Amino acid sequence: LPTDFGSLTGLELLDLSDNSFNGAVPPELLASSSLIELALARNSLTGAITFTDTSLPAIELLDLSGNQVSGQLDIPVGAMQSLRVLQAADNSLSGNFPLSVVLKPLEILDLSNNQIAGAIPTELSLATTLRELYLQSNQIVGPIPDALTQLTDLQNLDFSSNAINSPLITGFAAMPNLQQLKLKNCLLTQGIPTEYSSF
């Protein structure tokens, strides 16, 4: 990827999706102070992405989907404080769920088809602005925290194809805005709670 884009102080939108760029995302691009939307989807980008406290301070949409980005997704507290949409599906991200994202005003978070492991953290319930959450096809284990039912703005939730081995929590049935709940190919136990008849 060219590094010069990061020095364009008036650039607000950069869409380089569906090309053949390879290598790592250059830190010069992440240092842009003006970018509001950055789309790098469906290239051949590789390696870990290193964010700092000053990375992309104005960014609202970041799309890294369909690359070969690897490593832990770690976004410092001071970085990207206006981030509303983070799409990083179909990569090779690993490690545990990135807790730092719950401190952003995210509305859409898509980390599907990666190698994210471990349990779903209870702290995810702090991401109260979430409307869409996609974590399908990872290596997530354990139960779904009851606290996730506090995400009252949530409309779409997909945890399919993970090793979630717990009963289906009843609280999802009372979430006022939930339109799609996908938990196929998991390890859910016991029966379907009667509360789901009110969906």
mmCIF file of N, CA, C and O in Angstrom, residues 30 49-57 59 62 64 72-88 93 96-106 108-109 111:
data_model
loop_
_atom_site.group_PDB
_atom_site.id
_atom_site.type_symbol
_atom_site.label_atom_id
_atom_site.label_comp_id
_atom_site.label_asym_id
_atom_site.label_seq_id
_atom_site.Cartn_x
_atom_site.Cartn_y
_atom_site.Cartn_z
ATOM 1 N N LEU A 30 -2.256 4.802 8.984
ATOM 2 C CA LEU A 30 -2.989 4.795 10.246
ATOM 3 C C LEU A 30 -2.812 6.099 11.023
ATOM 4 O O LEU A 30 -3.549 6.365 11.972
ATOM 5 N N ILE A 49 -1.658 -5.523 12.647
ATOM 6 C CA ILE A 49 -1.822 -4.084 12.537
ATOM 7 C C ILE A 49 -1.549 -3.467 13.902
ATOM 8 O O ILE A 49 -2.149 -3.880 14.902
ATOM 9 N N THR A 50 -0.655 -2.511 13.936
ATOM 10 C CA THR A 50 -0.296 -1.867 15.194
ATOM 11 C C THR A 50 -0.955 -0.500 15.284
ATOM 12 O O THR A 50 -0.604 0.427 14.548
ATOM 13 N N PHE A 51 -1.937 -0.396 16.165
ATOM 14 C CA PHE A 51 -2.591 0.883 16.412
ATOM 15 C C PHE A 51 -1.933 1.557 17.605
ATOM 16 O O PHE A 51 -1.485 0.903 18.543
ATOM 17 N N THR A 52 -1.884 2.887 17.574
ATOM 18 C CA THR A 52 -1.390 3.663 18.710
ATOM 19 C C THR A 52 -2.521 4.554 19.220
ATOM 20 O O THR A 52 -3.599 4.619 18.631
ATOM 21 N N ASP A 53 -2.249 5.271 20.296
ATOM 22 C CA ASP A 53 -3.270 6.149 20.865
ATOM 23 C C ASP A 53 -3.684 7.254 19.905
ATOM 24 O O ASP A 53 -4.746 7.859 20.077
ATOM 25 N N THR A 54 -2.854 7.539 18.914
ATOM 26 C CA THR A 54 -3.163 8.628 17.974
ATOM 27 C C THR A 54 -3.637 8.117 16.615
ATOM 28 O O THR A 54 -3.817 8.913 15.694
ATOM 29 N N SER A 55 -3.864 6.827 16.483
ATOM 30 C CA SER A 55 -4.275 6.270 15.188
ATOM 31 C C SER A 55 -5.673 6.731 14.793
ATOM 32 O O SER A 55 -6.610 6.653 15.588
ATOM 33 N N LEU A 56 -5.803 7.209 13.571
ATOM 34 C CA LEU A 56 -7.094 7.497 12.933
ATOM 35 C C LEU A 56 -8.085 8.165 13.887
ATOM 36 O O LEU A 56 -9.166 7.634 14.168
ATOM 37 N N PRO A 57 -7.769 9.342 14.375
ATOM 38 C CA PRO A 57 -8.632 9.970 15.387
ATOM 39 C C PRO A 57 -10.022 10.336 14.892
ATOM 40 O O PRO A 57 -10.953 10.458 15.694
ATOM 41 N N ILE A 59 -11.720 8.569 12.426
ATOM 42 C CA ILE A 59 -12.316 7.458 11.674
ATOM 43 C C ILE A 59 -13.663 7.042 12.259
ATOM 44 O O ILE A 59 -13.837 6.963 13.482
ATOM 45 N N LEU A 62 -14.067 1.545 9.438
ATOM 46 C CA LEU A 62 -12.822 0.877 9.074
ATOM 47 C C LEU A 62 -13.167 -0.524 8.588
ATOM 48 O O LEU A 62 -13.734 -1.322 9.333
ATOM 49 N N LEU A 64 -11.534 -3.876 6.996
ATOM 50 C CA LEU A 64 -10.341 -4.678 6.698
ATOM 51 C C LEU A 64 -10.727 -6.077 6.234
ATOM 52 O O LEU A 64 -9.872 -6.963 6.160
ATOM 53 N N GLN A 72 -3.283 -10.357 17.264
ATOM 54 C CA GLN A 72 -4.313 -9.847 18.161
ATOM 55 C C GLN A 72 -4.772 -8.472 17.681
ATOM 56 O O GLN A 72 -3.952 -7.626 17.322
ATOM 57 N N LEU A 73 -6.073 -8.266 17.673
ATOM 58 C CA LEU A 73 -6.622 -6.948 17.345
ATOM 59 C C LEU A 73 -6.659 -6.129 18.628
ATOM 60 O O LEU A 73 -7.474 -6.376 19.503
ATOM 61 N N ASP A 74 -5.769 -5.175 18.731
ATOM 62 C CA ASP A 74 -5.656 -4.376 19.952
ATOM 63 C C ASP A 74 -5.749 -2.902 19.587
ATOM 64 O O ASP A 74 -4.878 -2.365 18.910
ATOM 65 N N ILE A 75 -6.822 -2.267 20.024
ATOM 66 C CA ILE A 75 -7.045 -0.850 19.723
ATOM 67 C C ILE A 75 -6.933 -0.078 21.031
ATOM 68 O O ILE A 75 -7.780 -0.224 21.911
ATOM 69 N N PRO A 76 -5.900 0.744 21.200
ATOM 70 C CA PRO A 76 -5.735 1.491 22.447
ATOM 71 C C PRO A 76 -6.933 2.370 22.769
ATOM 72 O O PRO A 76 -7.699 2.764 21.872
ATOM 73 N N VAL A 77 -7.055 2.702 24.039
ATOM 74 C CA VAL A 77 -8.196 3.487 24.502
ATOM 75 C C VAL A 77 -8.285 4.819 23.773
ATOM 76 O O VAL A 77 -9.368 5.278 23.405
ATOM 77 N N GLY A 78 -7.148 5.440 23.510
ATOM 78 C CA GLY A 78 -7.167 6.763 22.908
ATOM 79 C C GLY A 78 -7.380 6.789 21.415
ATOM 80 O O GLY A 78 -7.595 7.862 20.836
ATOM 81 N N ALA A 79 -7.325 5.641 20.776
ATOM 82 C CA ALA A 79 -7.414 5.584 19.318
ATOM 83 C C ALA A 79 -8.859 5.450 18.845
ATOM 84 O O ALA A 79 -9.688 4.830 19.507
ATOM 85 N N MET A 80 -9.148 6.060 17.710
ATOM 86 C CA MET A 80 -10.404 5.842 16.992
ATOM 87 C C MET A 80 -11.628 5.995 17.897
ATOM 88 O O MET A 80 -12.491 5.127 17.967
ATOM 89 N N GLN A 81 -11.717 7.113 18.559
ATOM 90 C CA GLN A 81 -12.805 7.314 19.524
ATOM 91 C C GLN A 81 -14.144 7.628 18.873
ATOM 92 O O GLN A 81 -15.151 7.749 19.573
ATOM 93 N N SER A 82 -14.161 7.758 17.542
ATOM 94 C CA SER A 82 -15.439 7.974 16.841
ATOM 95 C C SER A 82 -15.849 6.759 16.022
ATOM 96 O O SER A 82 -16.795 6.840 15.229
ATOM 97 N N LEU A 83 -15.187 5.630 16.222
ATOM 98 C CA LEU A 83 -15.411 4.451 15.386
ATOM 99 C C LEU A 83 -16.810 3.883 15.583
ATOM 100 O O LEU A 83 -17.197 3.502 16.679
ATOM 101 N N ARG A 84 -17.579 3.835 14.483
ATOM 102 C CA ARG A 84 -18.939 3.301 14.529
ATOM 103 C C ARG A 84 -19.057 1.943 13.858
ATOM 104 O O ARG A 84 -19.891 1.124 14.242
ATOM 105 N N VAL A 85 -18.229 1.694 12.823
ATOM 106 C CA VAL A 85 -18.312 0.442 12.064
ATOM 107 C C VAL A 85 -16.907 -0.141 11.951
ATOM 108 O O VAL A 85 -16.006 0.505 11.421
ATOM 109 N N LEU A 86 -16.734 -1.361 12.459
ATOM 110 C CA LEU A 86 -15.466 -2.078 12.327
ATOM 111 C C LEU A 86 -15.760 -3.423 11.685
ATOM 112 O O LEU A 86 -16.444 -4.274 12.261
ATOM 113 N N GLN A 87 -15.257 -3.600 10.469
ATOM 114 C CA GLN A 87 -15.449 -4.838 9.725
ATOM 115 C C GLN A 87 -14.082 -5.470 9.470
ATOM 116 O O GLN A 87 -13.253 -4.908 8.754
ATOM 117 N N ALA A 88 -13.866 -6.622 10.089
ATOM 118 C CA ALA A 88 -12.584 -7.317 9.938
ATOM 119 C C ALA A 88 -12.814 -8.810 9.735
ATOM 120 O O ALA A 88 -12.007 -9.640 10.142
ATOM 121 N N LEU A 93 -7.198 -13.159 12.342
ATOM 122 C CA LEU A 93 -7.043 -12.568 13.671
ATOM 123 C C LEU A 93 -7.117 -13.650 14.734
ATOM 124 O O LEU A 93 -7.917 -14.586 14.628
ATOM 125 N N ASN A 96 -7.701 -13.492 22.218
ATOM 126 C CA ASN A 96 -9.017 -13.359 22.812
ATOM 127 C C ASN A 96 -9.788 -12.200 22.195
ATOM 128 O O ASN A 96 -9.227 -11.390 21.447
ATOM 129 N N PHE A 97 -11.052 -12.114 22.527
ATOM 130 C CA PHE A 97 -11.882 -11.008 22.035
ATOM 131 C C PHE A 97 -11.253 -9.687 22.460
ATOM 132 O O PHE A 97 -10.875 -9.505 23.624
ATOM 133 N N PRO A 98 -11.122 -8.729 21.536
ATOM 134 C CA PRO A 98 -10.458 -7.461 21.857
ATOM 135 C C PRO A 98 -11.334 -6.556 22.723
ATOM 136 O O PRO A 98 -12.212 -5.847 22.227
ATOM 137 N N LEU A 99 -11.085 -6.568 24.016
ATOM 138 C CA LEU A 99 -11.922 -5.824 24.955
ATOM 139 C C LEU A 99 -11.918 -4.322 24.685
ATOM 140 O O LEU A 99 -12.875 -3.627 25.016
ATOM 141 N N SER A 100 -10.841 -3.827 24.079
ATOM 142 C CA SER A 100 -10.744 -2.379 23.862
ATOM 143 C C SER A 100 -11.861 -1.840 22.976
ATOM 144 O O SER A 100 -12.188 -0.652 23.057
ATOM 145 N N VAL A 101 -12.475 -2.682 22.166
ATOM 146 C CA VAL A 101 -13.509 -2.176 21.251
ATOM 147 C C VAL A 101 -14.778 -1.777 21.984
ATOM 148 O O VAL A 101 -15.576 -1.002 21.458
ATOM 149 N N VAL A 102 -14.975 -2.287 23.201
ATOM 150 C CA VAL A 102 -16.222 -1.966 23.909
ATOM 151 C C VAL A 102 -16.245 -0.507 24.350
ATOM 152 O O VAL A 102 -17.309 0.016 24.715
ATOM 153 N N LEU A 103 -15.107 0.162 24.303
ATOM 154 C CA LEU A 103 -15.043 1.562 24.707
ATOM 155 C C LEU A 103 -15.265 2.506 23.535
ATOM 156 O O LEU A 103 -15.187 3.722 23.699
ATOM 157 N N LYS A 104 -15.530 1.977 22.356
ATOM 158 C CA LYS A 104 -15.809 2.799 21.171
ATOM 159 C C LYS A 104 -17.325 2.868 20.957
ATOM 160 O O LYS A 104 -18.062 1.983 21.393
ATOM 161 N N PRO A 105 -17.803 3.895 20.260
ATOM 162 C CA PRO A 105 -19.253 4.004 20.008
ATOM 163 C C PRO A 105 -19.701 3.114 18.852
ATOM 164 O O PRO A 105 -20.436 3.546 17.955
ATOM 165 N N LEU A 106 -19.287 1.854 18.876
ATOM 166 C CA LEU A 106 -19.543 0.953 17.755
ATOM 167 C C LEU A 106 -21.024 0.649 17.597
ATOM 168 O O LEU A 106 -21.728 0.375 18.577
ATOM 169 N N ILE A 108 -21.713 -1.367 14.499
ATOM 170 C CA ILE A 108 -21.551 -2.626 13.767
ATOM 171 C C ILE A 108 -20.146 -3.158 14.028
ATOM 172 O O ILE A 108 -19.157 -2.455 13.806
ATOM 173 N N LEU A 109 -20.069 -4.407 14.513
ATOM 174 C CA LEU A 109 -18.787 -5.069 14.740
ATOM 175 C C LEU A 109 -18.849 -6.439 14.082
ATOM 176 O O LEU A 109 -19.663 -7.281 14.456
ATOM 177 N N LEU A 111 -16.359 -9.515 13.267
ATOM 178 C CA LEU A 111 -15.083 -10.219 13.403
ATOM 179 C C LEU A 111 -15.242 -11.682 13.006
ATOM 180 O O LEU A 111 -14.485 -12.536 13.461
#
